[in-house]
Amino acid sequence: MKTITSMIEHQLWANAEIMRKLQLGETNDAAQLRLLRHMAIAEQVWLLRLQGKSTLDLKLWEEGDAGETLELMQANVQGYRAYMEQLTEEELERIVEYTNQQGQPFRTPVRDILLQVALHGQYHRGQFNRRIVELGGEPVVFDYIAYARL
């Protein structure tokens, strides 16, 4: 339980670093914004599934602006913090039944969903940083070890 909690807290911390860039207007590249919106929507999708809600109306790869993306990310921080506060070891083993965005039924343990959220976010933050470097900027430090030092 401690490892998954740490991974989700790292996710939220790293997303806060991205939100800071959005708030400062340092992230306005269309490719970056599309990627960040995708990451935020995917996190929202998983949170809704954990809550037993449908996600079929959400589109994972649509364009969005910085303001919308920032709002999504802020809502996810609040939603995941609330979810993690009530999470128990027993809940980690609960099977969540849902239908993916392509209409396929799935059954996944809560533990695996939370791992997916953490790993998916890390993957896309790497892409985000690669784009920053391509544009001549300095990448953001998202490493877990940097988070763990706090």
CSV table of N, CA and C in Angstrom, one decimal:
chain,number,residue,atom,x,y,z
A,1,MET,N,0.8,-1.2,0.0
A,1,MET,CA,0.0,0.0,0.0
A,1,MET,C,0.9,1.3,0.0
A,2,LYS,N,2.0,1.2,0.8
A,2,LYS,CA,2.8,2.4,0.9
A,2,LYS,C,3.4,2.7,-0.5
A,3,THR,N,3.8,1.7,-1.2
A,3,THR,CA,4.5,2.0,-2.5
A,3,THR,C,3.5,2.6,-3.5
A,4,ILE,N,2.3,2.1,-3.6
A,4,ILE,CA,1.3,2.7,-4.5
A,4,ILE,C,0.9,4.1,-4.0
A,5,THR,N,0.8,4.3,-2.7
A,5,THR,CA,0.5,5.7,-2.2
A,5,THR,C,1.6,6.6,-2.6
A,6,SER,N,2.8,6.2,-2.5
A,6,SER,CA,4.0,7.0,-2.9
A,6,SER,C,4.0,7.3,-4.4
A,7,MET,N,3.6,6.3,-5.2
A,7,MET,CA,3.6,6.5,-6.6
A,7,MET,C,2.6,7.6,-7.0
A,8,ILE,N,1.4,7.5,-6.4
A,8,ILE,CA,0.3,8.4,-6.7
A,8,ILE,C,0.7,9.8,-6.2
A,9,GLU,N,1.3,9.9,-5.0
A,9,GLU,CA,1.7,11.2,-4.5
A,9,GLU,C,2.8,11.8,-5.4
A,10,HIS,N,3.7,11.0,-5.9
A,10,HIS,CA,4.7,11.5,-6.9
A,10,HIS,C,4.0,12.0,-8.1
A,11,GLN,N,3.0,11.3,-8.6
A,11,GLN,CA,2.2,11.7,-9.8
A,11,GLN,C,1.6,13.1,-9.6
A,12,LEU,N,1.0,13.3,-8.4
A,12,LEU,CA,0.4,14.6,-8.1
A,12,LEU,C,1.4,15.7,-8.0
A,13,TRP,N,2.5,15.4,-7.4
A,13,TRP,CA,3.6,16.3,-7.3
A,13,TRP,C,4.2,16.7,-8.7
A,14,ALA,N,4.4,15.7,-9.5
A,14,ALA,CA,4.9,16.0,-10.9
A,14,ALA,C,3.9,16.8,-11.7
A,15,ASN,N,2.6,16.5,-11.5
A,15,ASN,CA,1.6,17.2,-12.2
A,15,ASN,C,1.6,18.7,-11.7
A,16,ALA,N,1.8,18.9,-10.4
A,16,ALA,CA,1.9,20.3,-9.9
A,16,ALA,C,3.0,21.0,-10.6
A,17,GLU,N,4.1,20.4,-10.9
A,17,GLU,CA,5.2,21.0,-11.6
A,17,GLU,C,4.8,21.5,-13.0
A,18,ILE,N,4.0,20.6,-13.6
A,18,ILE,CA,3.5,21.0,-15.0
A,18,ILE,C,2.5,22.1,-14.8
A,19,MET,N,1.6,22.0,-13.8
A,19,MET,CA,0.6,23.1,-13.6
A,19,MET,C,1.3,24.5,-13.4
A,20,ARG,N,2.4,24.5,-12.7
A,20,ARG,CA,3.2,25.7,-12.5
A,20,ARG,C,3.6,26.3,-13.9
A,21,LYS,N,4.1,25.4,-14.8
A,21,LYS,CA,4.5,25.9,-16.1
A,21,LYS,C,3.3,26.4,-16.9
A,22,LEU,N,2.1,25.8,-16.7
A,22,LEU,CA,0.9,26.2,-17.4
A,22,LEU,C,0.5,27.6,-16.8
A,23,GLN,N,0.5,27.7,-15.5
A,23,GLN,CA,0.1,29.0,-14.9
A,23,GLN,C,1.0,30.2,-15.3
A,24,LEU,N,2.3,29.9,-15.5
A,24,LEU,CA,3.2,30.9,-15.9
A,24,LEU,C,3.2,31.2,-17.4
A,25,GLY,N,2.4,30.4,-18.1
A,25,GLY,CA,2.4,30.6,-19.6
A,25,GLY,C,3.6,30.1,-20.3
A,26,GLU,N,4.3,29.2,-19.7
A,26,GLU,CA,5.5,28.7,-20.3
A,26,GLU,C,5.3,27.5,-21.2
A,27,THR,N,4.0,27.0,-21.2
A,27,THR,CA,3.7,25.8,-22.0
A,27,THR,C,2.5,26.2,-22.9
A,28,ASN,N,2.8,26.6,-24.1
A,28,ASN,CA,1.8,27.0,-25.0
A,28,ASN,C,2.0,26.3,-26.4
A,29,ASP,N,2.9,25.4,-26.5
A,29,ASP,CA,3.1,24.6,-27.7
A,29,ASP,C,1.9,23.7,-27.9
A,30,ALA,N,1.3,23.6,-29.1
A,30,ALA,CA,0.1,22.8,-29.3
A,30,ALA,C,0.3,21.4,-29.0
A,31,ALA,N,1.5,20.8,-29.4
A,31,ALA,CA,1.7,19.4,-29.2
A,31,ALA,C,1.8,19.1,-27.7
A,32,GLN,N,2.5,20.0,-26.9
A,32,GLN,CA,2.6,19.8,-25.5
A,32,GLN,C,1.2,19.9,-24.8
A,33,LEU,N,0.4,20.8,-25.2
A,33,LEU,CA,-0.9,21.0,-24.7
A,33,LEU,C,-1.8,19.8,-25.0
A,34,ARG,N,-1.7,19.3,-26.2
A,34,ARG,CA,-2.5,18.1,-26.5
A,34,ARG,C,-2.1,16.9,-25.7
A,35,LEU,N,-0.8,16.7,-25.5
A,35,LEU,CA,-0.3,15.6,-24.7
A,35,LEU,C,-0.7,15.8,-23.2
A,36,LEU,N,-0.6,17.0,-22.7
A,36,LEU,CA,-1.0,17.2,-21.3
A,36,LEU,C,-2.5,17.0,-21.1
A,37,ARG,N,-3.3,17.5,-22.0
A,37,ARG,CA,-4.7,17.2,-21.9
A,37,ARG,C,-5.0,15.8,-22.0
A,38,HIS,N,-4.4,15.0,-22.8
A,38,HIS,CA,-4.5,13.6,-22.9
A,38,HIS,C,-4.2,12.9,-21.5
A,39,MET,N,-3.1,13.3,-20.9
A,39,MET,CA,-2.7,12.8,-19.6
A,39,MET,C,-3.8,13.1,-18.6
A,40,ALA,N,-4.3,14.4,-18.6
A,40,ALA,CA,-5.3,14.8,-17.6
A,40,ALA,C,-6.6,14.0,-17.8
A,41,ILE,N,-7.0,13.9,-19.0
A,41,ILE,CA,-8.3,13.2,-19.3
A,41,ILE,C,-8.1,11.7,-18.9
A,42,ALA,N,-7.0,11.1,-19.2
A,42,ALA,CA,-6.8,9.7,-18.9
A,42,ALA,C,-6.8,9.5,-17.4
A,43,GLU,N,-6.2,10.4,-16.6
A,43,GLU,CA,-6.3,10.4,-15.2
A,43,GLU,C,-7.8,10.5,-14.7
A,44,GLN,N,-8.5,11.4,-15.3
A,44,GLN,CA,-9.9,11.5,-15.0
A,44,GLN,C,-10.7,10.3,-15.3
A,45,VAL,N,-10.4,9.7,-16.4
A,45,VAL,CA,-11.1,8.4,-16.8
A,45,VAL,C,-10.9,7.4,-15.8
A,46,TRP,N,-9.7,7.2,-15.4
A,46,TRP,CA,-9.4,6.1,-14.4
A,46,TRP,C,-10.0,6.4,-13.0
A,47,LEU,N,-10.0,7.7,-12.6
A,47,LEU,CA,-10.7,8.1,-11.4
A,47,LEU,C,-12.2,7.8,-11.4
A,48,LEU,N,-12.8,8.1,-12.5
A,48,LEU,CA,-14.2,7.9,-12.7
A,48,LEU,C,-14.5,6.4,-12.7
A,49,ARG,N,-13.7,5.6,-13.3
A,49,ARG,CA,-13.9,4.1,-13.3
A,49,ARG,C,-13.7,3.6,-11.9
A,50,LEU,N,-12.8,4.1,-11.1
A,50,LEU,CA,-12.6,3.7,-9.7
A,50,LEU,C,-13.9,4.0,-8.9
A,51,GLN,N,-14.6,5.0,-9.3
A,51,GLN,CA,-15.8,5.5,-8.6
A,51,GLN,C,-17.0,4.8,-9.2
A,52,GLY,N,-16.8,3.9,-10.2
A,52,GLY,CA,-18.0,3.1,-10.7
A,52,GLY,C,-18.8,3.9,-11.8
A,53,LYS,N,-18.2,5.0,-12.3
A,53,LYS,CA,-18.9,5.8,-13.3
A,53,LYS,C,-18.5,5.5,-14.7
A,54,SER,N,-19.4,5.8,-15.6
A,54,SER,CA,-19.1,5.6,-17.1
A,54,SER,C,-18.1,6.7,-17.6
A,55,THR,N,-17.3,6.3,-18.5
A,55,THR,CA,-16.3,7.3,-19.1
A,55,THR,C,-16.5,7.3,-20.6
A,56,LEU,N,-17.5,6.7,-21.2
A,56,LEU,CA,-17.6,6.5,-22.6
A,56,LEU,C,-17.7,7.9,-23.3
A,57,ASP,N,-18.2,8.9,-22.7
A,57,ASP,CA,-18.3,10.2,-23.3
A,57,ASP,C,-17.0,11.0,-23.4
A,58,LEU,N,-16.0,10.6,-22.7
A,58,LEU,CA,-14.7,11.3,-22.6
A,58,LEU,C,-13.8,10.9,-23.8
A,59,LYS,N,-13.2,11.9,-24.4
A,59,LYS,CA,-12.3,11.7,-25.6
A,59,LYS,C,-10.9,11.9,-25.1
A,60,LEU,N,-10.1,10.9,-25.4
A,60,LEU,CA,-8.7,10.9,-24.9
A,60,LEU,C,-7.7,11.8,-25.7
A,61,TRP,N,-8.0,12.0,-26.9
A,61,TRP,CA,-7.0,12.7,-27.8
A,61,TRP,C,-7.7,13.9,-28.5
A,62,GLU,N,-8.3,14.8,-27.7
A,62,GLU,CA,-8.8,16.1,-28.3
A,62,GLU,C,-7.9,17.2,-28.0
A,63,GLU,N,-8.0,18.3,-28.8
A,63,GLU,CA,-7.2,19.5,-28.5
A,63,GLU,C,-7.8,20.2,-27.3
A,64,GLY,N,-7.0,20.9,-26.6
A,64,GLY,CA,-7.4,21.7,-25.5
A,64,GLY,C,-6.5,22.8,-25.3
A,65,ASP,N,-7.0,23.8,-24.5
A,65,ASP,CA,-6.1,25.0,-24.3
A,65,ASP,C,-5.5,24.8,-22.9
A,66,ALA,N,-4.6,25.7,-22.5
A,66,ALA,CA,-3.9,25.6,-21.3
A,66,ALA,C,-4.8,25.8,-20.1
A,67,GLY,N,-5.8,26.7,-20.2
A,67,GLY,CA,-6.7,26.9,-19.1
A,67,GLY,C,-7.6,25.6,-18.8
A,68,GLU,N,-8.1,25.0,-19.8
A,68,GLU,CA,-8.9,23.8,-19.7
A,68,GLU,C,-8.0,22.7,-19.1
A,69,THR,N,-6.8,22.5,-19.6
A,69,THR,CA,-5.9,21.5,-19.1
A,69,THR,C,-5.6,21.7,-17.6
A,70,LEU,N,-5.3,22.9,-17.3
A,70,LEU,CA,-5.0,23.3,-15.9
A,70,LEU,C,-6.2,22.9,-15.0
A,71,GLU,N,-7.4,23.2,-15.4
A,71,GLU,CA,-8.6,22.9,-14.6
A,71,GLU,C,-8.7,21.4,-14.4
A,72,LEU,N,-8.5,20.7,-15.5
A,72,LEU,CA,-8.6,19.2,-15.4
A,72,LEU,C,-7.6,18.6,-14.4
A,73,MET,N,-6.4,19.1,-14.5
A,73,MET,CA,-5.3,18.7,-13.7
A,73,MET,C,-5.6,19.0,-12.2
A,74,GLN,N,-6.1,20.2,-12.0
A,74,GLN,CA,-6.4,20.6,-10.6
A,74,GLN,C,-7.5,19.7,-10.0
A,75,ALA,N,-8.5,19.4,-10.8
A,75,ALA,CA,-9.6,18.6,-10.4
A,75,ALA,C,-9.1,17.2,-10.1
A,76,ASN,N,-8.1,16.7,-10.9
A,76,ASN,CA,-7.6,15.3,-10.7
A,76,ASN,C,-6.8,15.3,-9.4
A,77,VAL,N,-6.1,16.3,-9.1
A,77,VAL,CA,-5.3,16.3,-7.8
A,77,VAL,C,-6.3,16.2,-6.6
A,78,GLN,N,-7.3,17.0,-6.6
A,78,GLN,CA,-8.3,16.9,-5.6
A,78,GLN,C,-9.0,15.5,-5.5
A,79,GLY,N,-9.4,15.0,-6.7
A,79,GLY,CA,-10.0,13.7,-6.8
A,79,GLY,C,-9.2,12.6,-6.3
A,80,TYR,N,-7.9,12.5,-6.7
A,80,TYR,CA,-7.0,11.4,-6.3
A,80,TYR,C,-6.7,11.6,-4.9
A,81,ARG,N,-6.5,12.8,-4.4
A,81,ARG,CA,-6.1,12.9,-2.9
A,81,ARG,C,-7.3,12.4,-2.1
A,82,ALA,N,-8.5,12.7,-2.5
A,82,ALA,CA,-9.7,12.2,-1.7
A,82,ALA,C,-9.8,10.7,-1.8
A,83,TYR,N,-9.6,10.2,-3.0
A,83,TYR,CA,-9.7,8.7,-3.2
A,83,TYR,C,-8.6,8.0,-2.4
A,84,MET,N,-7.4,8.5,-2.4
A,84,MET,CA,-6.3,7.9,-1.7
A,84,MET,C,-6.5,7.9,-0.2
A,85,GLU,N,-7.1,9.0,0.3
A,85,GLU,CA,-7.3,9.1,1.7
A,85,GLU,C,-8.2,8.0,2.3
A,86,GLN,N,-9.1,7.5,1.5
A,86,GLN,CA,-10.1,6.5,1.9
A,86,GLN,C,-9.6,5.1,1.6
A,87,LEU,N,-8.6,5.0,0.8
A,87,LEU,CA,-8.1,3.7,0.3
A,87,LEU,C,-7.6,2.8,1.4
A,88,THR,N,-8.0,1.5,1.4
A,88,THR,CA,-7.5,0.6,2.3
A,88,THR,C,-6.8,-0.5,1.6
A,89,GLU,N,-6.0,-1.4,2.3
A,89,GLU,CA,-5.3,-2.5,1.7
A,89,GLU,C,-6.3,-3.4,1.0
A,90,GLU,N,-7.5,-3.6,1.6
A,90,GLU,CA,-8.5,-4.5,1.1
A,90,GLU,C,-9.0,-3.9,-0.2
A,91,GLU,N,-9.2,-2.6,-0.3
A,91,GLU,CA,-9.7,-2.0,-1.5
A,91,GLU,C,-8.8,-2.1,-2.7
A,92,LEU,N,-7.5,-2.3,-2.4
A,92,LEU,CA,-6.6,-2.5,-3.5
A,92,LEU,C,-6.9,-3.7,-4.3
A,93,GLU,N,-7.5,-4.7,-3.7
A,93,GLU,CA,-7.8,-6.0,-4.3
A,93,GLU,C,-9.1,-6.0,-5.0
A,94,ARG,N,-9.9,-5.0,-4.8
A,94,ARG,CA,-11.3,-4.9,-5.4
A,94,ARG,C,-11.2,-4.9,-6.9
A,95,ILE,N,-12.0,-5.7,-7.5
A,95,ILE,CA,-12.1,-5.7,-9.0
A,95,ILE,C,-13.0,-4.6,-9.5
A,96,VAL,N,-12.6,-3.8,-10.4
A,96,VAL,CA,-13.4,-2.8,-11.0
A,96,VAL,C,-13.8,-3.3,-12.4
A,97,GLU,N,-15.1,-3.2,-12.6
A,97,GLU,CA,-15.6,-3.6,-14.0
A,97,GLU,C,-15.9,-2.3,-14.7
A,98,TYR,N,-15.5,-2.2,-15.9
A,98,TYR,CA,-15.7,-1.0,-16.7
A,98,TYR,C,-15.6,-1.3,-18.2
A,99,THR,N,-16.0,-0.4,-19.0
A,99,THR,CA,-15.9,-0.5,-20.4
A,99,THR,C,-15.0,0.5,-20.9
A,100,ASN,N,-14.0,0.1,-21.7
A,100,ASN,CA,-13.0,1.1,-22.2
A,100,ASN,C,-13.6,2.0,-23.2
A,101,GLN,N,-12.8,2.9,-23.7
A,101,GLN,CA,-13.2,3.9,-24.7
A,101,GLN,C,-13.6,3.3,-26.0
A,102,GLN,N,-13.2,2.1,-26.3
A,102,GLN,CA,-13.5,1.4,-27.5
A,102,GLN,C,-14.7,0.5,-27.3
A,103,GLY,N,-15.3,0.5,-26.1
A,103,GLY,CA,-16.5,-0.3,-25.9
A,103,GLY,C,-16.2,-1.7,-25.4
A,104,GLN,N,-15.0,-2.0,-25.1
A,104,GLN,CA,-14.6,-3.4,-24.6
A,104,GLN,C,-14.7,-3.5,-23.1
A,105,PRO,N,-15.3,-4.6,-22.6
A,105,PRO,CA,-15.5,-4.7,-21.2
A,105,PRO,C,-14.1,-5.2,-20.6
A,106,PHE,N,-13.8,-4.7,-19.4
A,106,PHE,CA,-12.6,-5.1,-18.6
A,106,PHE,C,-13.0,-5.3,-17.2
A,107,ARG,N,-12.1,-6.0,-16.5
A,107,ARG,CA,-12.1,-6.3,-15.0
A,107,ARG,C,-10.7,-6.1,-14.6
A,108,THR,N,-10.5,-5.1,-13.7
A,108,THR,CA,-9.1,-4.8,-13.3
A,108,THR,C,-9.1,-4.5,-11.8
A,109,PRO,N,-8.1,-5.1,-11.1
A,109,PRO,CA,-8.0,-4.7,-9.6
A,109,PRO,C,-7.6,-3.2,-9.5
A,110,VAL,N,-8.1,-2.6,-8.4
A,110,VAL,CA,-7.7,-1.2,-8.1
A,110,VAL,C,-6.2,-1.0,-8.1
A,111,ARG,N,-5.5,-2.0,-7.5
A,111,ARG,CA,-4.0,-1.9,-7.5
A,111,ARG,C,-3.4,-1.7,-8.9
A,112,ASP,N,-3.9,-2.4,-9.8
A,112,ASP,CA,-3.4,-2.3,-11.2
A,112,ASP,C,-3.8,-1.0,-11.9
A,113,ILE,N,-5.0,-0.5,-11.5
A,113,ILE,CA,-5.4,0.8,-12.1
A,113,ILE,C,-4.5,1.9,-11.6
A,114,LEU,N,-4.2,1.9,-10.3
A,114,LEU,CA,-3.4,2.9,-9.8
A,114,LEU,C,-2.0,2.9,-10.3
A,115,LEU,N,-1.5,1.7,-10.5
A,115,LEU,CA,-0.2,1.5,-11.2
A,115,LEU,C,-0.2,2.1,-12.6
A,116,GLN,N,-1.3,1.8,-13.3
A,116,GLN,CA,-1.4,2.3,-14.7
A,116,GLN,C,-1.4,3.8,-14.7
A,117,VAL,N,-2.1,4.4,-13.7
A,117,VAL,CA,-2.2,5.9,-13.7
A,117,VAL,C,-0.8,6.5,-13.5
A,118,ALA,N,-0.1,5.9,-12.5
A,118,ALA,CA,1.3,6.4,-12.2
A,118,ALA,C,2.2,6.2,-13.4
A,119,LEU,N,2.2,5.1,-14.0
A,119,LEU,CA,3.2,4.8,-15.1
A,119,LEU,C,2.8,5.5,-16.3
A,120,HIS,N,1.5,5.6,-16.6
A,120,HIS,CA,1.1,6.4,-17.8
A,120,HIS,C,1.5,7.8,-17.7
A,121,GLY,N,1.3,8.4,-16.5
A,121,GLY,CA,1.7,9.8,-16.3
A,121,GLY,C,3.2,10.0,-16.5
A,122,GLN,N,4.0,9.1,-16.0
A,122,GLN,CA,5.4,9.2,-16.1
A,122,GLN,C,5.9,9.1,-17.6
A,123,TYR,N,5.3,8.2,-18.3
A,123,TYR,CA,5.6,8.1,-19.7
A,123,TYR,C,5.3,9.4,-20.5
A,124,HIS,N,4.2,10.0,-20.2
A,124,HIS,CA,3.8,11.2,-21.0
A,124,HIS,C,4.6,12.4,-20.4
A,125,ARG,N,5.0,12.5,-19.2
A,125,ARG,CA,5.8,13.6,-18.7
A,125,ARG,C,7.2,13.5,-19.4
A,126,GLY,N,7.7,12.3,-19.7
A,126,GLY,CA,8.9,12.2,-20.4
A,126,GLY,C,8.8,12.8,-21.8
A,127,GLN,N,7.6,12.5,-22.5
A,127,GLN,CA,7.4,13.1,-23.8
A,127,GLN,C,7.3,14.6,-23.7
A,128,PHE,N,6.6,15.1,-22.7
A,128,PHE,CA,6.5,16.5,-22.4
A,128,PHE,C,7.9,17.2,-22.3
A,129,ASN,N,8.8,16.5,-21.6
A,129,ASN,CA,10.1,17.1,-21.4
A,129,ASN,C,10.9,17.0,-22.7
A,130,ARG,N,10.7,15.9,-23.5
A,130,ARG,CA,11.4,15.8,-24.8
A,130,ARG,C,11.0,17.0,-25.7
A,131,ARG,N,9.8,17.4,-25.6
A,131,ARG,CA,9.3,18.5,-26.5
A,131,ARG,C,9.9,19.8,-26.0
A,132,ILE,N,10.0,20.0,-24.6
A,132,ILE,CA,10.6,21.2,-24.1
A,132,ILE,C,12.1,21.3,-24.6
A,133,VAL,N,12.8,20.2,-24.6
A,133,VAL,CA,14.2,20.3,-25.1
A,133,VAL,C,14.2,20.6,-26.6
A,134,GLU,N,13.3,20.0,-27.4
A,134,GLU,CA,13.2,20.2,-28.8
A,134,GLU,C,13.0,21.7,-29.1
A,135,LEU,N,12.2,22.4,-28.2
A,135,LEU,CA,11.9,23.8,-28.4
A,135,LEU,C,13.0,24.7,-27.8
A,136,GLY,N,14.1,24.1,-27.2
A,136,GLY,CA,15.2,24.9,-26.7
A,136,GLY,C,15.2,25.2,-25.3
A,137,GLY,N,14.2,24.6,-24.5
A,137,GLY,CA,14.1,24.9,-23.1
A,137,GLY,C,14.8,23.8,-22.2
A,138,GLU,N,14.7,24.1,-20.9
A,138,GLU,CA,15.2,23.2,-19.9
A,138,GLU,C,14.1,22.2,-19.5
A,139,PRO,N,14.4,20.9,-19.5
A,139,PRO,CA,13.4,20.0,-19.0
A,139,PRO,C,13.1,20.1,-17.5
A,140,VAL,N,11.9,19.8,-17.1
A,140,VAL,CA,11.4,19.8,-15.8
A,140,VAL,C,11.9,18.5,-15.1
A,141,VAL,N,12.4,18.7,-13.8
A,141,VAL,CA,12.8,17.5,-13.1
A,141,VAL,C,11.5,16.8,-12.5
A,142,PHE,N,11.2,15.6,-13.0
A,142,PHE,CA,10.1,14.9,-12.5
A,142,PHE,C,10.5,13.6,-11.9
A,143,ASP,N,11.8,13.3,-11.7
A,143,ASP,CA,12.3,12.0,-11.2
A,143,ASP,C,11.7,11.8,-9.8
A,144,TYR,N,11.4,10.5,-9.6
A,144,TYR,CA,10.8,10.2,-8.3
A,144,TYR,C,11.8,10.5,-7.1
A,145,ILE,N,13.1,10.3,-7.4
A,145,ILE,CA,14.1,10.6,-6.3
A,145,ILE,C,14.1,12.1,-5.9
A,146,ALA,N,13.8,13.0,-6.9
A,146,ALA,CA,13.7,14.4,-6.6
A,146,ALA,C,12.4,14.7,-5.7
A,147,TYR,N,11.4,14.0,-6.0
A,147,TYR,CA,10.2,14.1,-5.1
A,147,TYR,C,10.4,13.5,-3.7
A,148,ALA,N,11.1,12.4,-3.7
A,148,ALA,CA,11.3,11.7,-2.4
A,148,ALA,C,12.2,12.5,-1.5
A,149,ARG,N,13.0,13.4,-2.0
A,149,ARG,CA,13.9,14.2,-1.2
A,149,ARG,C,13.2,15.3,-0.4
A,150,LEU,N,12.0,15.6,-0.9
A,150,LEU,CA,11.2,16.7,-0.2
A,150,LEU,C,10.9,16.4,1.2
